[in-house]
């Protein structure tokens, strides 16, 4: 049974918490977990079922701030400098002709998104057997340091630099130099492009872990009395290094540091697509972290800023009810579910699934499915969340334009189901990414039609519809 995690310090307005959850839902944003830390004290820690502050979640581009941290540690050690030229780090990966712009590219340009490339390079390098060599072969259209381009490929090369200098992957470096001291375990970071961690995305840690990372930076590189990162690096990484004033909305035009954004209302942050964020406000001695799913991050960030402006004001409000009700199953109707039961042949799909059997089981439905090699099962209850874990080909939602695909992945998710208007609906929420996927099964002359309500889909990536023929 999934239960809400609710800790609200007496200094925090319940009404403000309730307003944050409710106003976010009104604009299509779903907060999954939120924490607020100020003046050395945890003031807020909430998670809305079926989510948890301890779930290891896909960080997307918030991963970049951890990559920057590893680079900072190597600079602190004297093993690297932000002034080092990229061509000197990878002399064996250079093209036959090294352009003037490439020759001037330095570590600081990768960190500050000023590599000189006109567009993000990740698509060009992600599937390469030697992504570093491919990266260095690309045109560098601008003089490094003169043109801001949000370039995830540059972050990937930073990961490769860590491996070049240390002989281990970026994740293994952090597993020895950072994570043990922060109390972070079981981190996951996929590899691509020749065996390097993705660098610019892909790190999986929890909100609890993220708050520890925020404390490290708020304390100027010290955690629990131990210096892990120099104060000088923290200052450099979180200060204005690049002019991104033409980059979009307010929170993406205030300047860029070393894989950190400067906030429109003070402080700085690491953030990732769809809404993972670690806000640090040094002038207020405050950290705010969140995992959420939102389509307009500026709107979501404005809600967060407004909350932080009002949450210390006091006032009544039923925050517990707002949190409990936020993602509670909206319906438990099981009437007519048996119409959907049976064995089905599946239309061609990227996951390679061939057969599915739908049946009733213990107050819900079971779905057994096969790819011709392995039989697996998922279970959804009527009116209650049920946890599942399956392994599927190209299944986990991701920024597919950046990730090395396809691959088989373990997918951990919660699901509940209900019957409405001749359709069987299954609400699926991935517990390790921001994404959810409402699935609708409707009856056809030949069997069932399956429609994913979200793209990419949780269970079948990039397949919006499938036909299930009864056999």
XYZ file of C-alpha atoms in Angstrom:
471
model
C 0.000 0.000 0.000
C 1.386 3.384 -1.006
C 1.041 6.038 1.681
C 1.781 9.762 1.446
C 4.975 11.003 3.072
C 4.063 14.151 4.962
C 6.323 16.187 7.194
C 5.424 19.856 7.514
C 7.283 21.848 10.146
C 5.231 24.240 12.262
C 7.094 27.136 10.626
C 5.504 26.272 7.270
C 2.013 27.336 6.253
C -0.254 24.382 5.550
C -2.319 26.654 3.339
C 0.726 27.448 1.193
C 1.541 23.751 0.795
C -2.041 22.958 -0.191
C -2.049 25.867 -2.637
C 1.188 24.681 -4.242
C -0.175 21.176 -4.869
C -3.571 22.367 -6.067
C -2.328 25.219 -8.269
C 0.229 22.910 -9.873
C -2.484 20.399 -10.743
C -4.531 23.209 -12.282
C -1.765 23.932 -14.834
C -0.983 20.286 -15.580
C 2.035 19.921 -13.293
C 2.273 16.949 -10.964
C 4.586 17.300 -7.985
C 5.883 13.876 -6.966
C 8.150 14.806 -4.059
C 9.218 18.109 -2.498
C 11.689 19.082 0.219
C 12.582 22.422 1.819
C 15.671 22.960 3.950
C 16.491 26.282 5.596
C 18.916 27.483 8.264
C 20.124 23.952 8.943
C 16.637 22.524 9.429
C 14.390 20.328 7.303
C 11.079 22.193 7.121
C 9.166 20.245 4.507
C 9.347 16.687 3.167
C 6.374 15.399 1.230
C 5.783 12.764 -1.414
C 2.493 12.023 -3.099
C 1.484 8.374 -3.629
C 2.631 6.348 -5.436
C 5.892 8.313 -5.278
C 8.521 8.492 -2.542
C 11.427 10.723 -1.564
C 13.610 7.602 -1.543
C 12.799 6.410 -5.092
C 15.778 6.526 -7.449
C 14.561 8.755 -10.285
C 15.807 9.685 -13.750
C 17.462 13.073 -13.373
C 17.665 14.129 -17.021
C 19.817 17.274 -17.301
C 20.174 17.769 -13.569
C 22.801 15.049 -14.076
C 25.008 17.759 -15.615
C 25.570 19.390 -12.226
C 27.029 16.119 -10.912
C 29.292 15.876 -13.952
C 30.493 19.397 -13.227
C 31.182 18.407 -9.632
C 33.441 15.559 -10.753
C 35.356 17.949 -13.016
C 35.680 20.330 -10.071
C 37.166 17.599 -7.894
C 39.772 16.807 -10.541
C 40.613 20.516 -10.800
C 40.916 20.695 -7.013
C 43.281 17.702 -7.181
C 45.459 19.458 -9.746
C 44.821 16.707 -12.289
C 42.858 18.996 -14.609
C 42.349 22.679 -15.318
C 39.421 24.482 -16.891
C 42.018 26.055 -19.208
C 43.144 22.674 -20.576
C 42.580 22.323 -24.293
C 40.376 19.466 -25.460
C 42.802 18.548 -28.241
C 45.531 18.061 -25.615
C 43.326 15.765 -23.546
C 42.432 13.536 -26.515
C 45.420 13.730 -28.888
C 44.682 10.253 -30.252
C 41.096 11.162 -31.212
C 41.764 14.173 -33.431
C 40.658 14.555 -37.053
C 43.286 14.840 -39.762
C 42.735 18.588 -39.907
C 42.240 20.446 -36.640
C 40.362 23.694 -37.177
C 41.334 26.878 -35.391
C 38.107 26.862 -33.411
C 38.575 23.254 -32.305
C 42.135 23.995 -31.265
C 40.877 26.769 -28.966
C 38.173 24.688 -27.248
C 38.899 24.276 -23.543
C 37.321 22.455 -20.609
C 35.691 25.694 -19.430
C 33.905 26.008 -22.766
C 32.319 22.570 -22.354
C 31.305 23.427 -18.797
C 29.726 26.763 -19.740
C 27.982 25.583 -22.933
C 30.276 27.726 -25.060
C 32.001 24.971 -27.002
C 31.493 26.828 -30.287
C 28.981 24.403 -31.746
C 25.881 25.961 -33.251
C 23.613 23.062 -32.221
C 23.582 20.302 -29.624
C 25.955 17.540 -30.699
C 24.460 14.634 -28.734
C 22.405 13.265 -31.615
C 25.519 13.090 -33.772
C 27.617 11.182 -31.232
C 25.282 9.028 -29.106
C 25.332 5.942 -31.337
C 29.009 6.147 -32.221
C 31.398 3.419 -31.125
C 33.863 6.231 -30.413
C 31.812 9.269 -29.469
C 34.823 11.367 -28.496
C 36.391 10.934 -31.921
C 33.072 11.716 -33.576
C 32.613 14.833 -31.416
C 36.052 16.135 -32.366
C 35.312 15.582 -36.057
C 32.252 17.856 -36.002
C 32.334 21.410 -37.314
C 32.913 24.055 -34.646
C 31.085 26.945 -36.240
C 31.855 29.630 -33.646
C 34.905 30.675 -31.720
C 34.682 28.888 -28.344
C 33.499 31.222 -25.613
C 31.460 33.456 -27.920
C 28.238 31.507 -28.561
C 25.939 29.898 -25.992
C 24.415 26.608 -27.121
C 22.852 24.194 -24.652
C 24.916 21.224 -25.737
C 24.386 17.897 -23.987
C 27.159 16.479 -26.145
C 29.580 18.812 -24.359
C 28.473 17.344 -21.026
C 29.071 13.869 -22.419
C 32.638 14.862 -23.331
C 33.127 16.068 -19.751
C 32.193 12.548 -18.657
C 34.738 11.167 -21.100
C 37.362 13.545 -19.693
C 36.764 12.181 -16.186
C 37.346 8.671 -17.521
C 40.422 9.763 -19.470
C 41.995 11.365 -16.403
C 41.014 8.753 -13.807
C 40.763 5.507 -15.759
C 37.270 4.802 -14.381
C 33.793 5.859 -15.385
C 32.286 9.078 -14.122
C 29.912 7.069 -11.910
C 32.726 5.039 -10.382
C 34.678 8.214 -9.705
C 31.702 9.706 -7.881
C 31.164 6.370 -6.119
C 34.568 6.799 -4.493
C 34.932 10.575 -4.129
C 31.425 11.929 -3.510
C 28.549 9.535 -2.995
C 29.880 7.630 0.062
C 30.404 10.906 1.938
C 26.901 12.136 1.076
C 25.361 8.802 1.996
C 24.203 8.120 -1.571
C 24.069 4.482 -2.592
C 22.629 2.484 -5.488
C 23.062 5.273 -8.028
C 22.506 4.296 -11.667
C 24.024 5.993 -14.717
C 23.775 4.346 -18.175
C 26.607 4.435 -20.695
C 26.711 5.180 -24.417
C 29.083 6.319 -27.133
C 31.852 3.838 -26.391
C 31.298 3.023 -22.724
C 31.190 6.451 -21.067
C 28.426 7.464 -18.655
C 25.959 9.706 -20.452
C 27.130 12.757 -18.499
C 24.451 15.182 -19.612
C 21.507 13.072 -18.450
C 20.647 9.623 -17.135
C 21.787 9.713 -13.494
C 19.248 8.068 -11.181
C 19.205 9.205 -7.557
C 16.464 10.066 -5.059
C 15.097 13.362 -3.791
C 16.697 12.544 -0.449
C 20.021 12.200 -2.289
C 19.447 15.428 -4.191
C 18.908 17.391 -0.999
C 22.300 16.180 0.248
C 23.876 17.441 -2.972
C 22.214 20.812 -2.431
C 23.597 20.970 1.116
C 27.112 20.373 -0.230
C 26.836 23.440 -2.452
C 24.992 25.590 0.075
C 27.830 24.890 2.533
C 30.484 25.897 0.015
C 31.728 22.366 -0.683
C 31.570 21.009 2.875
C 29.249 18.183 3.953
C 28.960 16.979 7.557
C 32.131 18.848 8.409
C 34.218 17.290 5.626
C 35.394 19.333 2.661
C 34.622 17.475 -0.552
C 34.863 20.360 -3.010
C 36.777 23.620 -2.861
C 34.903 26.822 -2.102
C 36.537 28.299 -5.178
C 34.992 25.654 -7.417
C 31.542 26.106 -5.891
C 31.799 29.834 -6.548
C 32.971 29.375 -10.141
C 30.429 26.687 -10.990
C 27.482 28.670 -9.668
C 28.468 32.108 -10.971
C 27.832 33.799 -14.306
C 30.076 32.191 -16.934
C 27.937 32.457 -20.081
C 25.470 34.943 -21.519
C 22.322 32.965 -22.342
C 20.013 35.986 -22.576
C 18.505 34.823 -25.877
C 17.880 31.288 -24.628
C 14.164 31.448 -23.710
C 12.088 32.343 -20.664
C 13.223 34.056 -17.474
C 14.895 31.160 -15.712
C 16.903 30.218 -18.774
C 18.227 33.701 -19.587
C 19.851 34.854 -16.321
C 23.234 33.388 -17.089
C 24.840 29.975 -16.988
C 27.661 28.722 -14.784
C 29.502 25.426 -15.010
C 26.515 23.124 -15.658
C 24.323 25.186 -13.307
C 21.617 27.740 -14.170
C 21.224 31.109 -12.451
C 17.688 31.680 -11.148
C 15.444 34.579 -12.089
C 14.727 35.240 -8.403
C 18.153 34.765 -6.897
C 20.445 31.820 -6.318
C 21.155 29.005 -8.728
C 19.980 25.513 -9.574
C 20.511 22.278 -11.399
C 17.442 21.150 -13.299
C 16.238 18.454 -15.666
C 13.557 18.056 -18.317
C 9.975 17.742 -17.073
C 10.898 19.171 -13.682
C 13.590 17.694 -11.458
C 15.247 20.620 -9.691
C 17.632 21.537 -6.903
C 17.302 25.251 -6.062
C 19.994 26.753 -3.844
C 19.459 30.233 -2.382
C 22.668 31.164 -0.526
C 21.340 34.577 0.530
C 18.402 32.857 2.263
C 20.429 29.854 3.482
C 17.788 27.703 1.805
C 17.416 24.692 -0.525
C 14.304 23.553 -2.338
C 14.279 20.241 -4.213
C 11.525 18.655 -6.225
C 10.728 15.823 -8.602
C 7.699 16.530 -10.741
C 6.182 16.061 -14.177
C 5.413 19.312 -15.946
C 5.198 20.445 -19.547
C 6.012 24.112 -18.873
C 8.874 24.349 -16.420
C 8.784 28.152 -16.218
C 5.169 28.024 -15.052
C 6.114 25.358 -12.501
C 9.116 27.340 -11.303
C 6.961 30.443 -10.841
C 4.665 28.388 -8.600
C 7.682 27.298 -6.573
C 8.968 30.859 -6.201
C 5.526 32.060 -5.134
C 5.332 29.223 -2.609
C 8.716 30.120 -1.137
C 7.570 33.743 -0.824
C 4.441 32.793 1.135
C 5.132 29.515 2.941
C 6.483 31.208 6.087
C 3.435 33.437 6.522
C 1.293 31.021 8.514
C -2.408 30.419 7.965
C -4.858 27.543 7.969
C -5.245 24.950 5.256
C -5.723 21.219 4.848
C -2.381 20.324 3.297
C -2.711 16.678 4.303
C -5.936 16.317 2.348
C -4.451 18.119 -0.666
C -1.488 15.754 -0.674
C -3.531 12.622 -0.037
C -6.086 13.455 -2.712
C -3.633 14.619 -5.375
C -3.111 11.313 -7.178
C -5.543 9.085 -5.358
C -7.321 6.667 -7.714
C -10.320 8.505 -9.059
C -12.496 5.443 -9.600
C -12.747 1.831 -8.473
C -15.470 0.631 -10.841
C -14.923 -2.991 -11.901
C -18.349 -3.603 -13.442
C -18.047 -5.186 -16.886
C -14.306 -5.836 -16.644
C -14.788 -9.433 -17.744
C -15.595 -8.216 -21.268
C -11.901 -7.464 -21.715
C -10.605 -10.826 -20.556
C -9.049 -13.227 -23.031
C -5.954 -14.153 -25.026
C -4.805 -11.685 -27.699
C -2.298 -11.466 -30.520
C -0.546 -8.081 -30.609
C 0.077 -5.987 -33.689
C 3.786 -5.341 -34.520
C 5.488 -3.095 -31.973
C 8.995 -1.888 -31.100
C 9.008 -3.885 -27.855
C 8.614 -7.112 -29.825
C 5.635 -8.275 -27.770
C 3.552 -10.944 -29.434
C 0.859 -12.232 -27.064
C -1.100 -10.922 -24.098
C -3.613 -12.482 -21.750
C -5.967 -10.302 -19.688
C -7.783 -11.837 -16.732
C -9.289 -11.020 -13.362
C -7.175 -11.427 -10.252
C -7.603 -10.486 -6.595
C -9.588 -7.279 -6.894
C -7.937 -6.187 -10.113
C -6.684 -7.388 -13.473
C -3.622 -9.320 -14.481
C -1.936 -8.946 -17.860
C 0.522 -11.642 -18.877
C 2.530 -10.830 -21.987
C 5.186 -12.553 -24.065
C 7.828 -11.571 -26.596
C 8.254 -15.188 -27.703
C 11.192 -15.623 -25.323
C 9.933 -14.552 -21.908
C 6.556 -14.452 -20.176
C 6.009 -11.566 -17.765
C 3.066 -10.194 -15.836
C 1.710 -6.887 -14.603
C -1.112 -6.357 -12.134
C -3.413 -3.376 -11.640
C -5.948 -3.092 -8.830
C -9.370 -1.503 -9.031
C -9.137 1.737 -7.069
C -5.710 1.194 -5.478
C -2.093 1.492 -6.572
C -0.192 -1.735 -7.182
C 3.580 -1.860 -7.683
C 5.051 -3.778 -10.629
C 8.489 -4.403 -12.089
C 9.094 -5.800 -15.576
C 11.885 -5.815 -18.139
C 11.008 -4.508 -21.583
C 12.822 -3.612 -24.768
C 13.132 0.165 -25.282
C 10.546 0.643 -22.604
C 11.519 3.279 -20.093
C 10.438 6.806 -21.059
C 13.413 8.924 -21.990
C 14.524 11.708 -24.253
C 14.899 9.256 -27.122
C 16.556 11.839 -29.333
C 19.490 11.911 -26.933
C 19.637 8.395 -25.508
C 21.403 5.462 -27.053
C 18.471 3.264 -28.030
C 17.243 0.568 -28.202
C 17.971 -1.369 -25.054
C 16.176 -3.589 -22.583
C 15.438 -1.909 -19.287
C 13.850 -2.732 -15.985
C 10.707 -0.684 -15.467
C 9.308 -0.153 -11.986
C 5.829 1.355 -11.926
C 2.548 1.596 -10.055
C -0.815 1.014 -11.707
C -4.509 1.022 -10.940
C -7.479 0.372 -13.203
C -11.177 1.061 -13.596
C -13.968 0.577 -16.124
C -15.646 3.578 -17.697
C -17.882 3.954 -20.779
C -17.065 0.595 -22.385
C -13.342 1.070 -21.829
C -10.837 -0.372 -19.409
C -8.489 2.359 -18.207
C -5.117 1.693 -16.586
C -3.235 4.590 -15.017
C 0.483 3.751 -15.069
C 3.051 5.824 -13.178
C 6.727 5.125 -13.626
C 8.421 5.248 -10.239
C 11.897 5.910 -11.660
C 11.133 8.672 -14.173
C 8.829 11.718 -14.157
C 6.427 10.120 -16.610
C 2.994 8.629 -16.394
C 0.954 6.854 -19.038
C -2.838 6.530 -18.989
C -3.671 3.464 -21.102
C -7.109 2.891 -22.582
C -8.356 -0.492 -23.818
C -11.538 -0.311 -25.872
C -13.518 -3.138 -27.442
C -13.394 -3.617 -31.241
C -14.937 -6.171 -33.615
C -11.738 -8.232 -33.595
C -10.652 -7.726 -30.005
C -9.242 -4.612 -28.325
C -7.585 -1.357 -29.248
C -4.865 -0.081 -26.910
C -4.161 3.658 -26.857
C -1.366 5.312 -24.896
C -2.298 8.672 -23.411
C 1.298 9.862 -23.102
C 4.263 9.984 -25.445
C 6.611 8.325 -25.136
C 4.565 5.530 -23.607
C 5.696 3.797 -20.470
C 5.248 0.259 -21.700
C 5.701 0.575 -25.441
C 7.983 3.414 -26.423
C 6.740 5.468 -29.382
C 3.743 3.209 -30.037
C 0.650 5.374 -29.615
C -1.820 2.641 -30.594
C -1.884 -1.151 -30.807
C -4.415 -3.682 -32.011
C -5.075 -6.737 -29.865
C -6.759 -9.510 -31.859
C -8.613 -12.085 -29.789
C -7.594 -15.705 -30.329
